[in-house]
């Protein structure tokens, strides 16, 4: 596929996915997915043994 970047994954060995026209575009799209997942899972966690925040 000249001019296209394709992605292959072991979990779908007989298929490829067209992911853009440059490695940078493919990387940026993949990074957005990971950034969204990280933001969803990044809830503030209190340190073990820390007193609850009561400041208002």
Coordinates of N, CA and C in Angstrom, one line a residue:
X1 N 0.8 -1.2 0.0 CA 0.0 0.0 0.0 C 0.9 1.2 0.0
X2 N 1.4 1.6 -1.1 CA 2.3 2.8 -1.2 C 1.6 4.0 -0.7
X3 N 2.4 4.8 0.1 CA 1.8 6.1 0.7 C 0.9 5.9 1.9
X4 N 0.8 4.7 2.3 CA -0.1 4.4 3.5 C 0.7 3.7 4.6
X5 N 0.3 3.9 5.8 CA 0.9 3.2 6.9 C -0.2 2.2 7.4
X6 N 0.3 0.9 7.5 CA -0.7 -0.1 7.9 C -0.2 -0.7 9.2
X7 N -1.2 -1.2 10.0 CA -0.9 -1.8 11.3 C -1.3 -3.2 11.3
X8 N -0.5 -4.1 11.8 CA -0.7 -5.5 11.9 C -0.7 -5.9 13.4
X9 N -1.5 -6.8 13.8 CA -1.5 -7.2 15.2 C -1.6 -8.7 15.2
X10 N -0.9 -9.3 16.2 CA -0.9 -10.8 16.3 C -2.3 -11.4 16.6
X11 N -3.1 -10.6 17.2 CA -4.5 -11.1 17.6 C -5.4 -11.1 16.4
X12 N -5.0 -10.4 15.3 CA -5.7 -10.6 14.0 C -4.7 -10.8 12.9
X13 N -4.1 -12.0 12.8 CA -3.0 -12.2 11.9 C -3.3 -12.1 10.4
X14 N -4.5 -12.3 10.0 CA -4.8 -12.3 8.6 C -5.3 -11.0 8.1
X15 N -5.3 -9.9 8.9 CA -5.8 -8.6 8.6 C -4.8 -7.5 8.9
X16 N -4.9 -6.4 8.2 CA -4.2 -5.2 8.5 C -5.1 -4.1 8.6
X17 N -4.7 -3.0 9.2 CA -5.6 -1.8 9.3 C -4.8 -0.6 8.8
X18 N -5.4 0.2 7.9 CA -4.9 1.4 7.4 C -5.0 2.4 8.5
X19 N -3.8 3.0 8.9 CA -3.8 3.9 10.0 C -3.3 5.3 9.7
X20 N -3.2 5.6 8.4 CA -2.9 6.9 8.0 C -1.9 7.0 6.9
X21 N -1.4 8.2 6.6 CA -0.5 8.4 5.5 C 0.9 8.7 5.9
X22 N 1.2 8.7 7.2 CA 2.6 8.9 7.7 C 2.7 8.2 9.1
X23 N 3.9 7.8 9.4 CA 4.1 7.2 10.7 C 3.8 8.2 11.9
X24 N 4.0 9.5 11.7 CA 3.7 10.4 12.7 C 2.1 10.5 12.9
X25 N 1.4 10.5 11.9 CA -0.1 10.5 12.0 C -0.6 9.3 12.7
X26 N 0.0 8.1 12.3 CA -0.4 6.9 13.0 C -0.1 6.9 14.5
X27 N 1.1 7.4 14.8 CA 1.5 7.5 16.2 C 0.6 8.4 17.0
X28 N 0.3 9.6 16.4 CA -0.5 10.6 17.1 C -1.9 10.1 17.4
X29 N -2.5 9.3 16.4 CA -3.8 8.8 16.6 C -3.8 7.7 17.8
X30 N -2.8 6.9 17.8 CA -2.6 5.9 18.8 C -2.4 6.6 20.2
X31 N -1.6 7.6 20.2 CA -1.3 8.3 21.5 C -2.6 9.0 22.0
X32 N -3.4 9.5 21.2 CA -4.7 10.1 21.6 C -5.5 9.0 22.4
X33 N -5.6 7.8 21.8 CA -6.3 6.8 22.5 C -5.8 6.5 23.9
X34 N -4.4 6.3 24.0 CA -3.8 6.1 25.3 C -4.0 7.2 26.3
X35 N -3.9 8.5 25.8 CA -4.1 9.6 26.6 C -5.5 9.7 27.2
X36 N -6.5 9.4 26.3 CA -7.9 9.3 26.8 C -8.1 8.3 27.9
X37 N -7.5 7.1 27.7 CA -7.6 6.0 28.7 C -6.9 6.4 30.0
X38 N -5.8 7.1 29.9 CA -5.0 7.5 31.0 C -5.8 8.5 31.8
X39 N -6.5 9.5 31.1 CA -7.2 10.5 31.7 C -8.5 9.9 32.5
X40 N -9.1 8.9 31.9 CA -10.2 8.3 32.5 C -9.8 7.6 33.8
X41 N -8.6 7.0 33.8 CA -8.2 6.3 35.0 C -7.4 7.1 36.0
X42 N -7.2 8.4 35.8 CA -6.4 9.2 36.6 C -7.2 10.0 37.6
X43 N -7.9 9.2 38.5 CA -8.6 9.9 39.6 C -7.6 10.1 40.7
X44 N -7.8 11.3 41.4 CA -6.9 11.5 42.5 C -7.0 10.4 43.6
X45 N -5.9 9.9 44.0 CA -5.9 8.9 45.0 C -5.2 9.4 46.3
X46 N -5.8 9.2 47.4 CA -5.2 9.6 48.7 C -4.1 8.6 49.0
X47 N -3.0 9.1 49.6 CA -1.9 8.2 50.0 C -2.4 7.4 51.2
X48 N -2.0 6.1 51.2 CA -2.4 5.2 52.4 C -1.9 5.9 53.7
X49 N -2.8 5.9 54.6 CA -2.5 6.5 55.9 C -2.7 8.0 56.0
X50 N -3.0 8.6 54.9 CA -3.2 10.1 54.9 C -4.5 10.4 55.5
X51 N -4.6 11.5 56.2 CA -5.8 12.0 56.8 C -6.7 12.6 55.7
X52 N -8.0 12.4 55.8 CA -8.9 12.9 54.7 C -8.8 14.4 54.7
X53 N -9.0 15.0 53.5 CA -8.9 16.4 53.3 C -10.2 17.0 53.7
X54 N -10.1 17.9 54.8 CA -11.3 18.5 55.3 C -11.3 20.0 55.0
X55 N -10.3 20.5 54.3 CA -10.3 21.9 54.0 C -11.4 22.3 53.0
X56 N -12.0 23.3 53.1 CA -13.2 23.7 52.3 C -12.9 24.7 51.4

